[in-house]
Coordinates of C-alpha atoms in Angstrom, one line a residue:
X1142 CA -51.4 73.8 41.0
X1143 CA -51.1 70.8 43.1
X1144 CA -52.1 67.7 40.8
X1145 CA -54.6 66.3 43.1
X1146 CA -54.7 62.5 41.8
X1147 CA -51.2 62.1 42.7
X1148 CA -50.5 63.1 46.6
X1149 CA -46.9 64.9 47.1
X1150 CA -46.1 62.0 49.2
X1151 CA -46.8 58.4 47.9
X1152 CA -46.6 55.7 50.6
X1153 CA -45.6 51.9 48.9
X1154 CA -45.7 48.9 51.0
X1155 CA -43.8 45.5 50.4
X1156 CA -44.8 42.2 52.3
X1157 CA -42.5 39.6 52.2
X1158 CA -40.6 37.1 54.6
X1159 CA -43.1 38.0 57.6
X1160 CA -41.8 41.3 57.5
X1161 CA -43.7 45.0 56.1
X1162 CA -41.4 47.6 54.9
X1163 CA -43.3 50.7 54.7
X1164 CA -41.6 53.3 52.1
X1165 CA -42.8 57.5 52.0
X1166 CA -41.3 58.8 48.9
X1167 CA -41.7 62.3 48.6
X1168 CA -42.8 64.4 45.0
X1169 CA -40.6 66.1 43.2
X1170 CA -41.1 69.7 42.1
X1171 CA -43.2 70.8 44.9
X1172 CA -42.3 73.6 46.3
X1173 CA -44.8 73.6 49.0
X1174 CA -44.8 72.3 52.3
X1175 CA -46.2 69.3 53.9
X1176 CA -46.8 67.7 56.9
X1177 CA -46.9 64.1 57.4
X1178 CA -48.3 61.5 59.7
X1179 CA -47.3 58.1 59.6
X1180 CA -48.8 55.5 62.4
X1181 CA -48.5 51.7 62.5
X1182 CA -50.9 50.1 65.0
X1183 CA -50.6 46.4 66.2
X1184 CA -49.3 44.5 69.0
X1185 CA -47.6 48.0 69.9
X1186 CA -48.1 51.5 68.3
X1187 CA -45.4 53.6 66.2
X1188 CA -46.0 57.0 65.4
X1189 CA -44.3 59.7 62.8
X1190 CA -44.5 62.9 62.6
X1191 CA -42.4 64.9 59.9
X1192 CA -42.9 67.4 57.3
X1193 CA -41.4 67.2 53.5
X1194 CA -40.9 70.4 50.8
X1195 CA -39.6 68.9 47.5
X1196 CA -36.9 68.8 45.4
X1197 CA -35.9 68.7 41.7
X1198 CA -36.0 64.9 41.7
X1199 CA -38.2 62.3 43.6
X1200 CA -36.7 60.4 46.7
X1201 CA -37.7 58.4 50.2
X1202 CA -38.4 60.6 52.7
X1203 CA -39.2 57.8 55.4
X1204 CA -38.9 54.3 55.5
X1205 CA -39.8 51.6 58.3
X1206 CA -40.1 47.9 58.9
X1207 CA -42.2 46.1 61.2
X1208 CA -42.7 42.1 61.7
X1209 CA -45.9 40.8 59.8
X1210 CA -48.1 39.7 62.8
X1211 CA -51.6 40.4 62.1
X1212 CA -53.6 42.2 63.7
X1213 CA -52.1 45.5 62.0
X1214 CA -53.2 49.0 60.4
X1215 CA -51.2 51.5 58.6
X1216 CA -52.7 54.9 58.4
X1217 CA -51.1 57.9 56.6
X1218 CA -52.6 61.4 56.5
X1219 CA -50.7 64.3 54.5
X1220 CA -51.7 68.1 55.5
X1221 CA -50.8 71.2 53.9
X1222 CA -49.1 74.1 55.2
X1223 CA -52.4 76.2 56.0
X1224 CA -52.8 72.1 57.7
X1225 CA -56.1 71.3 55.7
X1226 CA -55.7 67.2 54.7
X1227 CA -55.0 67.0 51.2
X1228 CA -54.4 63.1 51.5
X1229 CA -55.5 60.7 53.6
X1230 CA -54.9 56.5 53.5
X1231 CA -55.3 52.8 55.8
X1232 CA -54.1 50.0 55.5
X1233 CA -55.2 47.0 56.9
X1234 CA -53.3 43.2 57.5
X1235 CA -55.8 41.1 55.2

């Protein structure tokens, strides 16, 4: 059974030197397939849709960077194998 308090993919955001770096880290010991969408909107729009199946250790699934020029917003959603939303986050620039 999945631990609902800890998403299968964790998002970390690092802001420094006028740059925002978004890192997605996949959870270990997850045999289920998850689909995720990472979208960054601001002066332009970037969207990534992919899937993830965990392994024996946590690992970086994706990393992306963009200029820290407000306004921007990060939207991150994870769905399970039956296309049910299991996690959703929105992070604004402030």
